[in-house]
GROMACS .gro file of C-alpha atoms in nm:
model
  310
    1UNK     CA    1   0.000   0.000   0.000
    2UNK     CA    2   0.153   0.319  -0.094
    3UNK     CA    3   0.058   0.653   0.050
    4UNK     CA    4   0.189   1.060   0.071
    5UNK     CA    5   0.297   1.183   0.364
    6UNK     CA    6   0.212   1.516   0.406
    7UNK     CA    7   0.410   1.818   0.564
    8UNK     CA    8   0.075   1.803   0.814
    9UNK     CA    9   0.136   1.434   0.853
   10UNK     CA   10   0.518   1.517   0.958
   11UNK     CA   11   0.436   1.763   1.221
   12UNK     CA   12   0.219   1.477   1.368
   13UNK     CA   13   0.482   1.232   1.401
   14UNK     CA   14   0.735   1.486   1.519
   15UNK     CA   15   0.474   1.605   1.800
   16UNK     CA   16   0.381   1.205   1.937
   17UNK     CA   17   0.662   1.056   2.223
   18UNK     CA   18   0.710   0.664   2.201
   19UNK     CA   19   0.939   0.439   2.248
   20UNK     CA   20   1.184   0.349   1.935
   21UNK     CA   21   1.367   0.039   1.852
   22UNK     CA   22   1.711   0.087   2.047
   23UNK     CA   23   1.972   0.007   1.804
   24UNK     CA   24   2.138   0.321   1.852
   25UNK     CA   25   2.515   0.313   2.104
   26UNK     CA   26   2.423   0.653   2.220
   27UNK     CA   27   2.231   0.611   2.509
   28UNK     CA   28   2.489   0.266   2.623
   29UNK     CA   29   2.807   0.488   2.588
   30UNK     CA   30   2.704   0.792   2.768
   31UNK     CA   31   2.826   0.764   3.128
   32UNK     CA   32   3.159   0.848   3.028
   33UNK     CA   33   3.461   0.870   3.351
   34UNK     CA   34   3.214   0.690   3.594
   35UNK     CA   35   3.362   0.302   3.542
   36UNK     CA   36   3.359   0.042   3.276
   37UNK     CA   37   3.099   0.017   3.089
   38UNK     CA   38   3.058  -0.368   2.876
   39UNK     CA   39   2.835  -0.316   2.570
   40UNK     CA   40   2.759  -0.646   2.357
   41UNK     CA   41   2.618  -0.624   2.004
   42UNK     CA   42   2.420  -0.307   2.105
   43UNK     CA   43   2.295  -0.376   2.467
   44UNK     CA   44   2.445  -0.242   2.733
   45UNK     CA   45   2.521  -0.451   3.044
   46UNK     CA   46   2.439  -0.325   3.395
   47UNK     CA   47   2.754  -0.223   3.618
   48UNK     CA   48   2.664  -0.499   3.894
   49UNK     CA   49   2.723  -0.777   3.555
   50UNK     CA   50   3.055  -0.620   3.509
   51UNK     CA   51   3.378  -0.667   3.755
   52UNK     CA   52   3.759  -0.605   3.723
   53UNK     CA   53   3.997  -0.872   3.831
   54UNK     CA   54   4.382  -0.845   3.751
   55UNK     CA   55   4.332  -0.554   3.564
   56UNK     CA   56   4.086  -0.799   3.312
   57UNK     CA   57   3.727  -0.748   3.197
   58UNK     CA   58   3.467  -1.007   3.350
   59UNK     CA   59   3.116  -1.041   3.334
   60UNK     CA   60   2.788  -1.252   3.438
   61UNK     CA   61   2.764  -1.573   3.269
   62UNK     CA   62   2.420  -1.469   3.236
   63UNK     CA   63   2.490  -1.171   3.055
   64UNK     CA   64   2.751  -1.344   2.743
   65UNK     CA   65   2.439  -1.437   2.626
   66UNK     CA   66   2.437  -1.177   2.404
   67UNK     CA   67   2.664  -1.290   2.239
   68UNK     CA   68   2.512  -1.426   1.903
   69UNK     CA   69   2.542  -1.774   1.746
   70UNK     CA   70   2.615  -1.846   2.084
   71UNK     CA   71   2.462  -2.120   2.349
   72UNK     CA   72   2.570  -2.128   2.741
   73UNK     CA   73   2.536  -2.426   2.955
   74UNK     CA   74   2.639  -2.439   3.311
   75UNK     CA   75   2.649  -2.761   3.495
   76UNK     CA   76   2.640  -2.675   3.879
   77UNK     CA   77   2.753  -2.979   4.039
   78UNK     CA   78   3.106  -2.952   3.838
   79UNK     CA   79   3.090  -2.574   3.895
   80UNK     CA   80   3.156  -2.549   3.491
   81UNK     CA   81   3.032  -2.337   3.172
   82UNK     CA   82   3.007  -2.443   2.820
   83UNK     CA   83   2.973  -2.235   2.542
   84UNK     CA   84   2.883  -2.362   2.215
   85UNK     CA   85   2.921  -2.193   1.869
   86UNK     CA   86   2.908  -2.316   1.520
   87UNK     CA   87   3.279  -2.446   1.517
   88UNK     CA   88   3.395  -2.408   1.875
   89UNK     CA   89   3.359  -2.551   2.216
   90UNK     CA   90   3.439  -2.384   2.535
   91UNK     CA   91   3.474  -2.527   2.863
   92UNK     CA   92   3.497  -2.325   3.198
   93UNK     CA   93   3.591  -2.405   3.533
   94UNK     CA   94   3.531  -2.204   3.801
   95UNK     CA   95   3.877  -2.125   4.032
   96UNK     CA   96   4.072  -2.320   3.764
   97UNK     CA   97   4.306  -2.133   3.477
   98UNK     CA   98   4.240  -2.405   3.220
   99UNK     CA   99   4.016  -2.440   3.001
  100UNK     CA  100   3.927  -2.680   2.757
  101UNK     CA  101   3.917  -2.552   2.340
  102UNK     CA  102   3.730  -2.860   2.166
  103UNK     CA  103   3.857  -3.053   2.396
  104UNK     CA  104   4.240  -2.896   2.422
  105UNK     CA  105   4.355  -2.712   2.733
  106UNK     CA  106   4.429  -2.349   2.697
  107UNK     CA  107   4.555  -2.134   2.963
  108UNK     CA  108   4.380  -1.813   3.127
  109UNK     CA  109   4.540  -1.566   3.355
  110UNK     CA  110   4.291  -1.553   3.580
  111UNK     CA  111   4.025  -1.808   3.663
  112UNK     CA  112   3.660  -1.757   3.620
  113UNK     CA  113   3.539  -1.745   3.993
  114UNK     CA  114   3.167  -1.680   4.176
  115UNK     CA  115   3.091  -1.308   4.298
  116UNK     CA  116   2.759  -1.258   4.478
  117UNK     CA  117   2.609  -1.561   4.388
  118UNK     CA  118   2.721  -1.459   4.003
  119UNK     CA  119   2.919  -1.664   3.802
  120UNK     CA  120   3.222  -1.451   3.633
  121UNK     CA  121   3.394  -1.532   3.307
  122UNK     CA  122   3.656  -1.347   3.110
  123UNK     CA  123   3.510  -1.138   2.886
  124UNK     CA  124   3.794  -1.077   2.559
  125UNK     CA  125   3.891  -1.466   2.664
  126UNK     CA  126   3.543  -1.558   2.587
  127UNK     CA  127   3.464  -1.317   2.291
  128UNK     CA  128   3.758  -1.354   2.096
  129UNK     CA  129   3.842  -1.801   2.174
  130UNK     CA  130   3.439  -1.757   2.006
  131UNK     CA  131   3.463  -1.601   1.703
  132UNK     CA  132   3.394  -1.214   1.869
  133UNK     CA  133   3.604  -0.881   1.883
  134UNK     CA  134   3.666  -0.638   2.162
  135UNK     CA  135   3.761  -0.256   2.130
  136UNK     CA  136   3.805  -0.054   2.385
  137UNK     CA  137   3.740   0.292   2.375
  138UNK     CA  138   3.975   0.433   2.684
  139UNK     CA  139   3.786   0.826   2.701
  140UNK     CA  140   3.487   0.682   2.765
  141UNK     CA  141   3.649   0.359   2.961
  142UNK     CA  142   3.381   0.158   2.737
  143UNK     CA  143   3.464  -0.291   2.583
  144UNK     CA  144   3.264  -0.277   2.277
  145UNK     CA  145   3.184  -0.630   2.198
  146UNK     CA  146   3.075  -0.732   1.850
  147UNK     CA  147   2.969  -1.070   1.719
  148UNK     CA  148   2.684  -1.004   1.451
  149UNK     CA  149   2.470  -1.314   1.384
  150UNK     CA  150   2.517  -1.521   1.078
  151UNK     CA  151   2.227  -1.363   0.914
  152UNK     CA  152   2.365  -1.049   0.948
  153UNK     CA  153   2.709  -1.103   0.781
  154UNK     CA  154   2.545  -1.304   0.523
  155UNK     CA  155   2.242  -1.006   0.426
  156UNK     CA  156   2.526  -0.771   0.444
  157UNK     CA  157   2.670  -0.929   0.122
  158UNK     CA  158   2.359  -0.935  -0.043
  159UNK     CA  159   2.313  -0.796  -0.385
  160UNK     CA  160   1.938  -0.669  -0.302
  161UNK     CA  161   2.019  -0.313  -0.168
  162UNK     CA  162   1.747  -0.308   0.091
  163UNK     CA  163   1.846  -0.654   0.235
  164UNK     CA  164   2.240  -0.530   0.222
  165UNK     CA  165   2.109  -0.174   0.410
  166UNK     CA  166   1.872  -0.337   0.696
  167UNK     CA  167   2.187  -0.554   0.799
  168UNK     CA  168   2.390  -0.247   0.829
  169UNK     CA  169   2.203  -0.026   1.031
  170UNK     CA  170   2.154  -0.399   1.316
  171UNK     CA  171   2.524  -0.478   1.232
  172UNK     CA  172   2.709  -0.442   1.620
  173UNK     CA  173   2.835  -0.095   1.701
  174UNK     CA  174   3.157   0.073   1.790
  175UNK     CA  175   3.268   0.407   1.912
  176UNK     CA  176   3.619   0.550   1.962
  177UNK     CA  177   3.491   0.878   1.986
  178UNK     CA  178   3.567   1.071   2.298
  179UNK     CA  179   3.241   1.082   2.405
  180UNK     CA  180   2.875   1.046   2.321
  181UNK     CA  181   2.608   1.257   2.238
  182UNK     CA  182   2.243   1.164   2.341
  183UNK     CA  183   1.913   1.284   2.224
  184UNK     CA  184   1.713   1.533   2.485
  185UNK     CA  185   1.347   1.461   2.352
  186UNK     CA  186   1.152   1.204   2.182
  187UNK     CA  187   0.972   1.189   1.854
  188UNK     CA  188   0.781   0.907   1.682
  189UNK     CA  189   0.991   0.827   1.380
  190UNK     CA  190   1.399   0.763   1.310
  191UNK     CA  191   1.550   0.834   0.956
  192UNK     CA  192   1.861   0.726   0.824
  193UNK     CA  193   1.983   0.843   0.498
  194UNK     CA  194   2.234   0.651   0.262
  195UNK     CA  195   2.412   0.755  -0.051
  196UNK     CA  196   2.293   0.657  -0.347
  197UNK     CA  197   2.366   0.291  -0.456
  198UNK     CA  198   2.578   0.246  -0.106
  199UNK     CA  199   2.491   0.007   0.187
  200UNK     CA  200   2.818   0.097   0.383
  201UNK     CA  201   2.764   0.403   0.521
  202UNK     CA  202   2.504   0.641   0.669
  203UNK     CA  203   2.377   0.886   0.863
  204UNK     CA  204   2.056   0.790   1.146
  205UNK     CA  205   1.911   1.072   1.311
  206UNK     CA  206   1.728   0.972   1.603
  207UNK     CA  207   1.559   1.231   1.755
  208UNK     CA  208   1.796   1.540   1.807
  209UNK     CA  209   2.123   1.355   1.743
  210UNK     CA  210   2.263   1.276   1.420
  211UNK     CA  211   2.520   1.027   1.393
  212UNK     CA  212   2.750   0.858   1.094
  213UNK     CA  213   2.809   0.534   1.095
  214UNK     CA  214   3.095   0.342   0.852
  215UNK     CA  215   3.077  -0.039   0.784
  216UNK     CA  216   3.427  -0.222   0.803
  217UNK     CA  217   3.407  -0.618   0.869
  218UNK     CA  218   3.041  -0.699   1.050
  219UNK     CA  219   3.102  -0.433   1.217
  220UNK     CA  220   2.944  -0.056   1.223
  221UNK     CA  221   3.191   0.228   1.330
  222UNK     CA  222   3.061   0.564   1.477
  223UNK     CA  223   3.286   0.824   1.315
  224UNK     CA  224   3.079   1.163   1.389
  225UNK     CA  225   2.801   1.286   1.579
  226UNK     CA  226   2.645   1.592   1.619
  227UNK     CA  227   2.312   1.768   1.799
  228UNK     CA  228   2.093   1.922   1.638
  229UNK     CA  229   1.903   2.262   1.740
  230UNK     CA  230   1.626   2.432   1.603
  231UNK     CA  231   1.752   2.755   1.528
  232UNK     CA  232   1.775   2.796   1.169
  233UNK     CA  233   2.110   2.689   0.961
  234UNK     CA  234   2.314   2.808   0.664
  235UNK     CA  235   2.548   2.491   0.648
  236UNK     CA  236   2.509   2.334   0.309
  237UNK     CA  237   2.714   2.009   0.438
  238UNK     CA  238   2.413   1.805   0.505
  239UNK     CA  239   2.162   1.977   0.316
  240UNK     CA  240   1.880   1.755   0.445
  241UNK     CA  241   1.926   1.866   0.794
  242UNK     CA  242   1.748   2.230   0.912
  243UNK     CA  243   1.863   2.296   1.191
  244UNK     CA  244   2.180   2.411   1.321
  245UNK     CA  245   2.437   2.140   1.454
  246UNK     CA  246   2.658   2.142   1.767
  247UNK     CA  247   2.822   1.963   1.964
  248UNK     CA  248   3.014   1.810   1.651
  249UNK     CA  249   3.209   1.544   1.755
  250UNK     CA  250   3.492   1.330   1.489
  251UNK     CA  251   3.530   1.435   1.190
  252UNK     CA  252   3.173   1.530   0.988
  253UNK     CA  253   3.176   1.382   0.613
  254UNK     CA  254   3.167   1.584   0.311
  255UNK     CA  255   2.844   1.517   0.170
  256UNK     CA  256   2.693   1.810   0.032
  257UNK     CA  257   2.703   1.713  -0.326
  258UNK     CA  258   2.548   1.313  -0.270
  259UNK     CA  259   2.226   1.196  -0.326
  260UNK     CA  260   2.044   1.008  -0.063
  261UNK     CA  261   1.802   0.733  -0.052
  262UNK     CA  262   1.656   0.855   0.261
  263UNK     CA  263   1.406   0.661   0.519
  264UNK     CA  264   1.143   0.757   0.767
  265UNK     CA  265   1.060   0.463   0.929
  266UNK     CA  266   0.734   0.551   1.143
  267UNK     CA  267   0.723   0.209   1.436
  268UNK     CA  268   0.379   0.344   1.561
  269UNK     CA  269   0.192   0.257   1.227
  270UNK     CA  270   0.423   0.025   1.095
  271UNK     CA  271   0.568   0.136   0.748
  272UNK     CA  272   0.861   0.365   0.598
  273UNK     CA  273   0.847   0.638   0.451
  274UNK     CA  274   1.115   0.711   0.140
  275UNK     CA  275   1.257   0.914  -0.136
  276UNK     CA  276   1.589   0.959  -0.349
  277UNK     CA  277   1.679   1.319  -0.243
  278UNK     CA  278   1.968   1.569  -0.336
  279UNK     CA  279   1.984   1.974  -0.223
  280UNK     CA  280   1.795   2.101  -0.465
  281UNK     CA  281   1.498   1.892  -0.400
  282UNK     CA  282   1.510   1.758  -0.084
  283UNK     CA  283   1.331   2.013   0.086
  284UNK     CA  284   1.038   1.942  -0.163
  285UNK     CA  285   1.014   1.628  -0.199
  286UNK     CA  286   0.747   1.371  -0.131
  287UNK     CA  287   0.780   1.085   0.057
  288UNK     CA  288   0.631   0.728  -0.054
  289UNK     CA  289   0.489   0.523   0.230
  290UNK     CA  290   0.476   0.127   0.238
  291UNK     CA  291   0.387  -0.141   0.519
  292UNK     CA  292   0.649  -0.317   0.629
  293UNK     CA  293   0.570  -0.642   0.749
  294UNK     CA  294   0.709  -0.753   1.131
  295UNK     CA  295   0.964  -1.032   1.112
  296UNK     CA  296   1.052  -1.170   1.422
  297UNK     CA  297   1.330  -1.379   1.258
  298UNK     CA  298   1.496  -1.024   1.127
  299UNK     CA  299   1.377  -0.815   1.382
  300UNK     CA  300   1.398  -0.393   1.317
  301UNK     CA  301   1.451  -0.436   0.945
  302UNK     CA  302   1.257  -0.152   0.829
  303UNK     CA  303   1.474  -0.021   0.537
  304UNK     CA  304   1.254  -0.093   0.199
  305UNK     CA  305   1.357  -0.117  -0.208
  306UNK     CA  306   1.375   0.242  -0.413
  307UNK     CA  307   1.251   0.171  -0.775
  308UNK     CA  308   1.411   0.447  -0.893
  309UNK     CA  309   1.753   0.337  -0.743
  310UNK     CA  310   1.777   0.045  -0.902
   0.00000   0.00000   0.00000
């Protein structure tokens, strides 16, 4: 079903507060200088799940969970976890600095061990003996841990534009910027614009924060940010945005002469809203409207096919 959304229509959806899909880092990176922070594929773990031992990362067993592609066992009489992936199998014992690697021993430096009832494993250990990668960002004293799903690295190779585009924007994120800007009010809608013909990069503005995103590997890179105010703007940068940005932070992309296959994806009816735009039409154009159905196999992919891109 295709429909026009109006400029009337707009001011709706930019009037109504509910709650979006959270794919975004901004809100998981923000307590910056207050301890370390553990974010895996998007979600951000809660300090009392985190610990520091011998200067090393652990969390709850509970919590590596979120790691995808990924199944934990723990067998309570031998006080042991097992974590099972598509080509590896990991075997923990608590107090003990071996572990088993499909059935060879491997060494840790410290031993997972039991902290207020919690069981404790070593987080880059873990990630990395599983197929995962840590960064850690050191200004913001953040382990960004990223293991996308097989689905995801697979749609991101995809020679159907939408499919490659919806796997980029749920690929696992990572910031090395200093810090993080988050939004200060809520609308009803999220938009991400990419360049024409491009699944690797783009821009999501959610809310009052814009933010730039780069694809290398499975994983998605935040390489600028910036807020954005409603007083009135002459930057011709990124034409599509009215406002006036601050609070700029990394480097912001040269963009001014790209055209965009920009989405409006609207969660509290259901469909996106899209256009091919450049700066001299952008601030005329019309925006097409289709359903998009719920998948709960693929959740949040809500970016759609342009005709006129392909």
């Amino acid at each position: 079903m295709m429909k026009k959304i109006t400029k009337a229509s707009i001011s709706f959806l930019c009037a109504a507060a509910i709650m979006l899909p959270d794919h975004s880092i901004g809100t998981a990176a923000a307590r910056t200088n207050s301890g370390t922070h553990v974010i895996i594929n998007n979600q951000d773990l809660a300090p009392q799940d985190v610990l520091i031992k011998n200067n090393q990362i652990f969390i709850s067993f509970t919590e590596a969970k979120a790691l995808d592609n990924l199944t934990f066992q723990w067998n309570h009489a031998a006080k042991q976890v097992t974590a099972k992936g598509k080509d590896t199998r990991l075997l923990l014992t608590i107090n003990k600095t071996t572990a088993l690697k499909n059935g060879k021993a491997v060494k840790l430096n410290t031993a997972p061990f039991i902290y207020d009832g919690k069981t404790m494993i070593p987080l880059r250990f873990v990630t990395e003996t599983m197929g995962g990668s840590v960064t850690w960002n050191p200004s913001t004293q953040t382990a960004f841990i990223a293991k996308a799903s097989s689905y995801l690295t697979s749609d991101l190779m995809s020679d159907e534009l939408s499919v490659a585009r919806n796997a980029a924007i749920n690929l696992p994120r990572v910031s090395l910027l200093p810090k993080i800007n988050t939004p200060t009010y809520e609308t009803s809608s999220i938009q991400y614009y990419f360049p024409k013909k491009v699944h690797d990069q783009f821009f999501e503005k959610n809310n009052n924060a814009i933010s730039y995103f780069e694809i290398s590997g499975h994983t998605a890179y935040l390489k600028w940010q910036g807020l954005i105010t409603n007083t009135a703007s002459t930057q011709k940068q990124l034409y599509f945005i009215n406002g006036t940005i601050t609070n700029e932070i990394g480097t912001r992309p040269s963009v001014k002469d790209y055209t965009f296959a920009a989405f409006r994806w609207m969660p509290h009816i259901g469909s996106t809203g899209y256009s091919l735009i450049h700066k001299d039409n952008w601030n005329d154009v019309v925006f097409k409207e289709t359903e998009v159905d719920s998948n709960n196999a693929k959740p949040n992919y809500i970016i759609v096919q342009i005709p006129e891109e392909e």
